[in-house]
Amino acid sequence: MKVESRLLVGVALFFLVTGVGYWFWSYEQSGTVMLIGAVLLGMVPGGYYLWWSQRMKPRPEDRPDGTLEEGAGVIGAFPGSSIWPFVMAMGLFSCALAAVFGLWLLAPGFAAVFFAAIGYTVESRRGGTV
Amino acid sequence: MTLLQQRPPAGAGDHPEHAEHHDEPTFIVKWLTSTDHKVIGINYMVTAIVMFYLSGVMALAMRVQLSSPSGVGMSLQTYNELFTMHGSLMLYLFAGPFAFGGLANYIVPMQVGAPDMAFPRLNAFSYWLYLTGSITMLLGFLTSTGAAAFGWVAYAPLSTSTYSPGPGADLWIISLFLTGFSAVFTGVNLVATIFYLRAPGMTMWRMPIFTWNMLVTALLILIAFPVLTAAMVFLWTDRHLGTHIYTVAGGGVPVLYQNLFWFFGHPEVYILALPYFGIATEIIPVFSRKPVFGYKGLVFATLAIAALSTGVWAHHMFTTGTVLLPFFSLLSLLIAVPTGVKFFNWIGTMWRGQISFKTPMLFCVGFLLAFLMGGLTGVMLASPPIDFATHDTYFVVAHFHQVLFGTAVFAGFAGFYFWYPKMFGRMLHDGLGKAHFWTMFVGFWLTYLPQYVLGLHGMPRRIATYPSGLGWTALNMASTVGSFIIGASFLIMLVNLWVSWRRPVPAGDNPWDGHALEWFASSPPVHHNFEKLPPIRSERPTWDFNHPDARTIPHGRHAEHELVGAGASAARGDDTTGA
Amino acid sequence: MPDPRHDAGRGRRHADDAGRRSRRRRRLAAAGAAALPLVLAGCKLPTFYGYRGRTSQAHDEFLLFAGTVIAAIVVGAITGALILWSVFRYRRRSDAIPRQFQYHIPLEIFYTAVPIVIVLVLFGFTVYTENKVDNIAPNPAVTVKVTAFQWGWRFDYTNQHVFVTGVREDNPDPVGLGGKTCVASAPTPNDCLGPALVLPTRETVRIVLVSNDVVHGFYVPQFNFNRYALPGHTNRFDFNISHSGIYRGQCNQLCGLYHSQMFFHVVALPPAQFDAWVTGTQPQPDNASLGSTGASTTGASTTGASTTGASTTGTSTTGTSTTGTSTTGASTTGTSTTGTSTTGTSTTGTSTTGTAPPTATTSS
Ligand code: HEM
Ligand SMILES: [Cu+2]
Ligand SMILES: [Cu+2]
């Protein structure tokens, strides 16, 4: 986690420096706001990882001498197949097209998103770990 | 090397679902429901290549129109639609998704030794958003007022409802919503995969450069795409809800659009380039039979490029007269430094190697040469006075095609030829691949070199007709001929695909003597990728496994450490020559 | 030039030989920096397909351009040669596995540092040139307010109460060099498309650039210069034209349907002739110019700035209104690139339509 956290914190620091420099050089607002956004993007997850990296033992994938046996066990849940991403995307597609072709498309769109959300959740309960 | 360590397929016993995956559903059901990163990756690539061919046909149509001053009768409106859609398809729907959605999806989990992406269903969701986004963009052609016609950058106020009424423009905006979200989701997914699903021993500093580049690209996407989405939301509300964010009439600021767009747009250029750098960095060492030269330098160069690329957006706005020229010029020029470092690392990788010129390697050399010239003209454009003379002319068109074609097409199809055997378990014909390369290579230079001259002679971009008698006609004709040679080369690729489909030549698991983990899996890999893994003691575990006596020579401050790391593995006894 | 005091200071702080070396290097760099402009200033330089430039600003840009091209060729040749050398020299000859080296730190530092130096030098020249190109003189001899609109230009000579306007390819005001028409004095008839921006040579000309509707680009290739015409933002820049002549110009930022045809041209006249042109134009009230006299669009604006708004709005609305019919009409009218004034048919009712004769004579 150390390298990961440093990477993200580095992102934040870089944009902090650029952002400050840019502001005092140009006094241009839109660019500065966007650079601040980039600082946060690095800082938020980076801070989280940094906090963790100081409190946890390096994982087997953090250590050059990690062996495969150490990584044995459940890695995570990987459902092999699911129809719900498709349904949800079709719902979103319909909602998006509503912005062009008429608001009635929102109805099927929301319906599909709604069912897909339920389907997703139910499916997650079933598991499927690897 | 004796011990082949096994990563137990944990949970297989207690979870009957796991077994389920192996009875193959019918094709269409599989396509609709699969959450396997390999299937999704291939879906992405197939869709992206279809977009590439469509966009290429549009490009050829434009080139036909430009072959003579007054054209062949294409209407101005059609021409404007064509370059808008050509550019949008190439950038948003081909170059980005092909590498970042397709190859990264397929290869990154394998290179880090993961069974799948971290969020498989989110991954499938991303693909469907991308597909629907692509369809949305193309739908514009079917509307009565035609597709969007304001260029791939859609500058306000031209893109507002006053000047671009009609649903084509709206479809274009919506399409960027959908594909933008798709890219962000894929980005999140990749970062999570890389941070959490690496196999033991696969430290960050042992990830193959391809994976590193994809990680950095993912971060860039997370920084850039939200800004694009915001810009598009504003544009949409300007068009439909009567806000005046980009229109002077209501107190808005048109240049704000350009600022927002390019804050996305320039990182986007590197979002398109970095993955392809990664591909080249993966292929060149394999065919040179050497480790990549200056691994750490390459990682830092990638990081530097990414960081700088977010601070240079306004070099596309030098001629607006509203930006801080020295700031953006300096940062833009500085990008040349890490890019140069990459070049020398690629050369260093080939240096004293044993280079075999199979098709993927040839494409990589093509990439190096194309990108070299495109990069150098890019440095010129980073200098505002030169940009004042060449902005929005064919000089720029030639520059960005050399860069984008060099990366997305040369390096992109290098990756395609390289990983195709892994994905389908069969080879592509090498002779046909080389024919594809050489035709494309000739066509490429013939198409774009004249355009530099045209630009310097003052031919603006995005024009459907041009005055005769200014000496532009012959150069344009040459460019058109070149583009058709490129077109022909892609027919050869289709033939190649057809041949490999009808008369498959089995590839074996590791046809190129590859380096990274994906070459350790079977071709095509099984569901959840690996039945077993080799010990991971460098960024090329498969090579180490196959050539235990040809490990990378340890070097520098960490040499001792590297040896200790290697010593802990089962390969210790074989490591005598290494030191 | 290196500052001797600074030099001495450094000599004290550093070991002797290091100081000597750095001094030598700095002197070399200084010599290089001094030599480059000298080399560049000699007009023996090849053009590399660019224009040498017809304004002093353009000439400065050209020197930077040519210098950069030379540097790019050198860098490109070295890198390209290295690539091709390794490609040909290290072709696979046997199945032996080459030495598996990965790092060479000094070399890596070297090829990081050298590009940094190159880039910083380029940046130095860039800033130098940029300041000259962007420099705004305190009191220009002539100020022209250029208003871009879909799809034409209006040039207001604010102090002289004169304006010229025209849309697309149409050249309403056929002024050329030496009392001849534009077509008769331009290198090719197609250099005369669009309205004429008549400017004096050897004097500082201030252009004040705005747009009435969307973003346009004011681009004169031979001036090595383009600048966006933005709505709601005014751009100012100067030209010091060195040679009289006719220089084609064109909108180079996509601005809608007729972007391909949004031409204009600069007619650079010696100051005396320019004055004659400016003062010699027959002042005409705006509404009269809507009639169909030959030079109708070269008119005098009665109250300077205020009429600018009125009359350009008139023109630009006509411009916009053609959008409706344009998709069909455009292709046929749009293809006339030979200098004939077929545009007359589509830009109905504008003040610029009366001017067919001068361009009609030019069809080649
Ligand atoms: C077969 C090869 C190709 C040909 C013949 C071709 C041709 C063209 C032409 C004729 C234009 C319009 C130029 C203008 O009028 O300003 C254009 C624009 C463009 N092309 Fe290509 N192109 C090719 C490949 C690519 C590739 C591979 C990419 C990117 C990955 C790409 C990206 C673009 C972009 C971004 C634009 C600008 C669109 C705009 O002005 O809004 N092209 N291309
Ligand atoms: Cu850029
Ligand atoms: Cu234009």
PDB file of C-alpha atoms in Angstrom, chain C residues 95-269:
ATOM      1  CA  ASP C  95      19.092 -18.006 -30.887  1.00  0.00           C
ATOM      2  CA  ALA C  96      21.568 -16.841 -28.299  1.00  0.00           C
ATOM      3  CA  ILE C  97      20.086 -14.803 -25.518  1.00  0.00           C
ATOM      4  CA  PRO C  98      21.667 -11.374 -25.370  1.00  0.00           C
ATOM      5  CA  ARG C  99      23.039  -9.861 -22.216  1.00  0.00           C
ATOM      6  CA  GLN C 100      20.114  -9.004 -19.961  1.00  0.00           C
ATOM      7  CA  PHE C 101      21.134  -5.531 -18.871  1.00  0.00           C
ATOM      8  CA  GLN C 102      18.487  -3.077 -17.778  1.00  0.00           C
ATOM      9  CA  TYR C 103      19.994   0.065 -16.333  1.00  0.00           C
ATOM     10  CA  HIS C 104      22.741   2.485 -17.144  1.00  0.00           C
ATOM     11  CA  ILE C 105      22.158   5.359 -14.777  1.00  0.00           C
ATOM     12  CA  PRO C 106      24.697   7.868 -16.136  1.00  0.00           C
ATOM     13  CA  LEU C 107      23.382   7.362 -19.631  1.00  0.00           C
ATOM     14  CA  GLU C 108      19.826   7.820 -18.457  1.00  0.00           C
ATOM     15  CA  ILE C 109      20.714  11.013 -16.654  1.00  0.00           C
ATOM     16  CA  PHE C 110      22.471  12.207 -19.769  1.00  0.00           C
ATOM     17  CA  TYR C 111      19.514  11.706 -22.035  1.00  0.00           C
ATOM     18  CA  THR C 112      17.222  13.341 -19.554  1.00  0.00           C
ATOM     19  CA  ALA C 113      19.435  16.358 -19.067  1.00  0.00           C
ATOM     20  CA  VAL C 114      20.187  17.064 -22.715  1.00  0.00           C
ATOM     21  CA  PRO C 115      16.533  17.401 -23.735  1.00  0.00           C
ATOM     22  CA  ILE C 116      15.938  19.677 -20.759  1.00  0.00           C
ATOM     23  CA  VAL C 117      18.678  21.967 -21.975  1.00  0.00           C
ATOM     24  CA  ILE C 118      17.409  21.928 -25.534  1.00  0.00           C
ATOM     25  CA  VAL C 119      13.899  22.671 -24.406  1.00  0.00           C
ATOM     26  CA  LEU C 120      14.953  25.514 -22.143  1.00  0.00           C
ATOM     27  CA  VAL C 121      16.939  27.107 -24.936  1.00  0.00           C
ATOM     28  CA  LEU C 122      13.939  26.816 -27.191  1.00  0.00           C
ATOM     29  CA  PHE C 123      11.810  28.320 -24.458  1.00  0.00           C
ATOM     30  CA  GLY C 124      14.180  31.251 -24.208  1.00  0.00           C
ATOM     31  CA  PHE C 125      13.932  31.985 -27.913  1.00  0.00           C
ATOM     32  CA  THR C 126      10.190  31.450 -27.722  1.00  0.00           C
ATOM     33  CA  VAL C 127       9.687  34.059 -25.043  1.00  0.00           C
ATOM     34  CA  TYR C 128      11.968  36.457 -26.865  1.00  0.00           C
ATOM     35  CA  THR C 129      10.055  36.094 -30.116  1.00  0.00           C
ATOM     36  CA  GLU C 130       6.681  35.988 -28.450  1.00  0.00           C
ATOM     37  CA  ASN C 131       7.269  39.317 -26.774  1.00  0.00           C
ATOM     38  CA  LYS C 132       8.175  40.880 -30.078  1.00  0.00           C
ATOM     39  CA  VAL C 133       5.231  39.362 -31.899  1.00  0.00           C
ATOM     40  CA  ASP C 134       2.729  40.245 -29.226  1.00  0.00           C
ATOM     41  CA  ASN C 135       4.099  43.679 -28.549  1.00  0.00           C
ATOM     42  CA  ILE C 136       1.510  46.454 -28.737  1.00  0.00           C
ATOM     43  CA  ALA C 137       2.846  49.825 -29.814  1.00  0.00           C
ATOM     44  CA  PRO C 138       1.636  52.833 -27.824  1.00  0.00           C
ATOM     45  CA  ASN C 139       0.236  54.808 -30.747  1.00  0.00           C
ATOM     46  CA  PRO C 140      -0.312  52.966 -33.985  1.00  0.00           C
ATOM     47  CA  ALA C 141      -0.647  54.903 -37.192  1.00  0.00           C
ATOM     48  CA  VAL C 142      -3.803  53.127 -38.241  1.00  0.00           C
ATOM     49  CA  THR C 143      -6.328  51.237 -36.201  1.00  0.00           C
ATOM     50  CA  VAL C 144      -8.681  48.828 -37.888  1.00  0.00           C
ATOM     51  CA  LYS C 145     -11.489  47.197 -36.058  1.00  0.00           C
ATOM     52  CA  VAL C 146     -12.039  43.799 -37.611  1.00  0.00           C
ATOM     53  CA  THR C 147     -15.393  42.207 -36.985  1.00  0.00           C
ATOM     54  CA  ALA C 148     -15.855  38.604 -38.030  1.00  0.00           C
ATOM     55  CA  PHE C 149     -19.314  37.243 -38.586  1.00  0.00           C
ATOM     56  CA  GLN C 150     -20.906  34.275 -40.254  1.00  0.00           C
ATOM     57  CA  TRP C 151     -19.516  34.315 -42.955  1.00  0.00           C
ATOM     58  CA  GLY C 152     -17.665  37.453 -43.707  1.00  0.00           C
ATOM     59  CA  TRP C 153     -15.630  40.323 -42.402  1.00  0.00           C
ATOM     60  CA  ARG C 154     -16.088  43.948 -41.662  1.00  0.00           C
ATOM     61  CA  PHE C 155     -13.102  46.252 -41.466  1.00  0.00           C
ATOM     62  CA  ASP C 156     -13.704  49.568 -39.731  1.00  0.00           C
ATOM     63  CA  TYR C 157     -11.103  52.268 -40.062  1.00  0.00           C
ATOM     64  CA  THR C 158     -12.255  53.829 -36.857  1.00  0.00           C
ATOM     65  CA  ASN C 159     -10.393  57.102 -37.168  1.00  0.00           C
ATOM     66  CA  GLN C 160     -11.266  57.602 -40.805  1.00  0.00           C
ATOM     67  CA  HIS C 161     -14.944  56.655 -40.526  1.00  0.00           C
ATOM     68  CA  VAL C 162     -14.645  54.205 -43.337  1.00  0.00           C
ATOM     69  CA  PHE C 163     -15.490  50.574 -43.460  1.00  0.00           C
ATOM     70  CA  VAL C 164     -15.287  47.686 -45.858  1.00  0.00           C
ATOM     71  CA  THR C 165     -17.397  44.630 -45.518  1.00  0.00           C
ATOM     72  CA  GLY C 166     -18.023  41.537 -47.545  1.00  0.00           C
ATOM     73  CA  VAL C 167     -19.161  38.006 -47.200  1.00  0.00           C
ATOM     74  CA  ARG C 168     -17.526  34.788 -48.265  1.00  0.00           C
ATOM     75  CA  GLU C 169     -15.687  34.747 -51.561  1.00  0.00           C
ATOM     76  CA  ASP C 170     -17.136  37.942 -52.837  1.00  0.00           C
ATOM     77  CA  ASN C 171     -14.719  40.793 -53.287  1.00  0.00           C
ATOM     78  CA  PRO C 172     -16.776  43.959 -53.096  1.00  0.00           C
ATOM     79  CA  ASP C 173     -13.908  46.360 -53.294  1.00  0.00           C
ATOM     80  CA  PRO C 174     -11.442  45.428 -55.995  1.00  0.00           C
ATOM     81  CA  VAL C 175      -8.658  47.724 -54.924  1.00  0.00           C
ATOM     82  CA  GLY C 176      -5.217  46.452 -55.857  1.00  0.00           C
ATOM     83  CA  LEU C 177      -1.682  47.656 -56.158  1.00  0.00           C
ATOM     84  CA  GLY C 178      -0.564  50.684 -58.081  1.00  0.00           C
ATOM     85  CA  GLY C 179      -4.031  51.820 -59.067  1.00  0.00           C
ATOM     86  CA  LYS C 180      -4.885  48.507 -60.678  1.00  0.00           C
ATOM     87  CA  THR C 181      -7.596  46.168 -59.546  1.00  0.00           C
ATOM     88  CA  CYS C 182      -6.760  43.433 -57.130  1.00  0.00           C
ATOM     89  CA  VAL C 183      -7.015  40.685 -59.669  1.00  0.00           C
ATOM     90  CA  ALA C 184      -4.806  42.523 -62.076  1.00  0.00           C
ATOM     91  CA  SER C 185      -2.079  42.972 -59.508  1.00  0.00           C
ATOM     92  CA  ALA C 186      -2.261  39.828 -57.382  1.00  0.00           C
ATOM     93  CA  PRO C 187      -0.130  36.754 -58.082  1.00  0.00           C
ATOM     94  CA  THR C 188      -3.227  34.690 -58.740  1.00  0.00           C
ATOM     95  CA  PRO C 189      -6.865  35.772 -58.965  1.00  0.00           C
ATOM     96  CA  ASN C 190      -7.657  33.592 -55.984  1.00  0.00           C
ATOM     97  CA  ASP C 191      -5.538  35.772 -53.766  1.00  0.00           C
ATOM     98  CA  CYS C 192      -8.308  38.346 -54.083  1.00  0.00           C
ATOM     99  CA  LEU C 193     -11.210  36.414 -52.618  1.00  0.00           C
ATOM    100  CA  GLY C 194     -13.334  38.114 -50.007  1.00  0.00           C
ATOM    101  CA  PRO C 195     -13.297  41.702 -48.797  1.00  0.00           C
ATOM    102  CA  ALA C 196     -10.099  43.713 -48.850  1.00  0.00           C
ATOM    103  CA  LEU C 197      -8.310  44.792 -45.737  1.00  0.00           C
ATOM    104  CA  VAL C 198      -6.309  47.720 -47.065  1.00  0.00           C
ATOM    105  CA  LEU C 199      -3.310  48.540 -44.902  1.00  0.00           C
ATOM    106  CA  PRO C 200      -0.311  50.793 -45.166  1.00  0.00           C
ATOM    107  CA  THR C 201       3.221  49.419 -45.228  1.00  0.00           C
ATOM    108  CA  ARG C 202       6.057  50.616 -42.994  1.00  0.00           C
ATOM    109  CA  GLU C 203       3.677  51.878 -40.341  1.00  0.00           C
ATOM    110  CA  THR C 204       2.288  50.277 -37.243  1.00  0.00           C
ATOM    111  CA  VAL C 205      -1.173  48.945 -37.860  1.00  0.00           C
ATOM    112  CA  ARG C 206      -3.322  48.017 -34.917  1.00  0.00           C
ATOM    113  CA  ILE C 207      -5.934  45.354 -35.457  1.00  0.00           C
ATOM    114  CA  VAL C 208      -8.767  45.210 -32.967  1.00  0.00           C
ATOM    115  CA  LEU C 209     -10.458  41.892 -33.454  1.00  0.00           C
ATOM    116  CA  VAL C 210     -13.913  40.795 -32.327  1.00  0.00           C
ATOM    117  CA  SER C 211     -16.592  38.446 -33.463  1.00  0.00           C
ATOM    118  CA  ASN C 212     -20.283  39.040 -33.747  1.00  0.00           C
ATOM    119  CA  ASP C 213     -21.444  35.483 -33.348  1.00  0.00           C
ATOM    120  CA  VAL C 214     -19.278  32.375 -33.109  1.00  0.00           C
ATOM    121  CA  VAL C 215     -15.517  31.976 -32.860  1.00  0.00           C
ATOM    122  CA  HIS C 216     -13.687  32.777 -36.079  1.00  0.00           C
ATOM    123  CA  GLY C 217     -10.025  32.847 -36.926  1.00  0.00           C
ATOM    124  CA  PHE C 218      -8.254  35.808 -38.489  1.00  0.00           C
ATOM    125  CA  TYR C 219      -5.490  34.202 -40.469  1.00  0.00           C
ATOM    126  CA  VAL C 220      -3.070  35.679 -42.978  1.00  0.00           C
ATOM    127  CA  PRO C 221      -0.594  32.978 -43.962  1.00  0.00           C
ATOM    128  CA  GLN C 222       2.079  35.362 -45.201  1.00  0.00           C
ATOM    129  CA  PHE C 223       1.947  37.265 -41.926  1.00  0.00           C
ATOM    130  CA  ASN C 224       2.625  33.959 -40.132  1.00  0.00           C
ATOM    131  CA  PHE C 225      -0.171  34.893 -37.846  1.00  0.00           C
ATOM    132  CA  ASN C 226      -3.623  33.958 -36.779  1.00  0.00           C
ATOM    133  CA  ARG C 227      -5.785  34.968 -33.880  1.00  0.00           C
ATOM    134  CA  TYR C 228      -9.268  33.969 -32.816  1.00  0.00           C
ATOM    135  CA  ALA C 229     -12.074  36.428 -33.249  1.00  0.00           C
ATOM    136  CA  LEU C 230     -14.025  35.756 -30.092  1.00  0.00           C
ATOM    137  CA  PRO C 231     -17.474  36.923 -29.205  1.00  0.00           C
ATOM    138  CA  GLY C 232     -17.378  39.069 -26.087  1.00  0.00           C
ATOM    139  CA  HIS C 233     -13.621  39.398 -26.005  1.00  0.00           C
ATOM    140  CA  THR C 234     -11.486  41.837 -27.912  1.00  0.00           C
ATOM    141  CA  ASN C 235      -8.055  40.885 -29.184  1.00  0.00           C
ATOM    142  CA  ARG C 236      -5.495  43.487 -30.168  1.00  0.00           C
ATOM    143  CA  PHE C 237      -2.304  43.048 -32.121  1.00  0.00           C
ATOM    144  CA  ASP C 238       0.000  45.003 -34.374  1.00  0.00           C
ATOM    145  CA  PHE C 239       1.416  44.488 -37.813  1.00  0.00           C
ATOM    146  CA  ASN C 240       4.339  46.310 -39.304  1.00  0.00           C
ATOM    147  CA  ILE C 241       4.053  45.359 -42.922  1.00  0.00           C
ATOM    148  CA  SER C 242       7.355  45.409 -44.724  1.00  0.00           C
ATOM    149  CA  HIS C 243       6.398  44.809 -48.362  1.00  0.00           C
ATOM    150  CA  SER C 244       3.466  46.087 -50.306  1.00  0.00           C
ATOM    151  CA  GLY C 245       1.485  43.325 -51.899  1.00  0.00           C
ATOM    152  CA  ILE C 246      -1.679  41.323 -51.835  1.00  0.00           C
ATOM    153  CA  TYR C 247      -1.856  38.621 -49.208  1.00  0.00           C
ATOM    154  CA  ARG C 248      -4.686  36.189 -49.012  1.00  0.00           C
ATOM    155  CA  GLY C 249      -6.408  35.599 -45.708  1.00  0.00           C
ATOM    156  CA  GLN C 250      -9.062  33.235 -44.531  1.00  0.00           C
ATOM    157  CA  CYS C 251     -11.022  32.261 -41.480  1.00  0.00           C
ATOM    158  CA  ASN C 252      -9.248  29.278 -40.012  1.00  0.00           C
ATOM    159  CA  GLN C 253     -11.464  28.426 -37.073  1.00  0.00           C
ATOM    160  CA  LEU C 254     -14.522  26.354 -37.861  1.00  0.00           C
ATOM    161  CA  CYS C 255     -17.477  28.719 -37.786  1.00  0.00           C
ATOM    162  CA  GLY C 256     -20.296  26.831 -39.424  1.00  0.00           C
ATOM    163  CA  LEU C 257     -21.504  25.992 -42.855  1.00  0.00           C
ATOM    164  CA  TYR C 258     -19.552  28.398 -45.062  1.00  0.00           C
ATOM    165  CA  HIS C 259     -16.353  28.289 -43.077  1.00  0.00           C
ATOM    166  CA  SER C 260     -14.554  27.061 -46.199  1.00  0.00           C
ATOM    167  CA  GLN C 261     -15.398  30.256 -48.016  1.00  0.00           C
ATOM    168  CA  MET C 262     -14.815  32.912 -45.425  1.00  0.00           C
ATOM    169  CA  PHE C 263     -12.045  34.677 -47.278  1.00  0.00           C
ATOM    170  CA  PHE C 264     -10.531  38.095 -47.102  1.00  0.00           C
ATOM    171  CA  HIS C 265      -7.293  39.540 -48.332  1.00  0.00           C
ATOM    172  CA  VAL C 266      -4.848  42.157 -47.242  1.00  0.00           C
ATOM    173  CA  VAL C 267      -3.909  44.847 -49.714  1.00  0.00           C
ATOM    174  CA  ALA C 268      -0.741  46.418 -48.394  1.00  0.00           C
ATOM    175  CA  LEU C 269      -0.129  49.789 -50.014  1.00  0.00           C
TER     176      LEU C 269
END
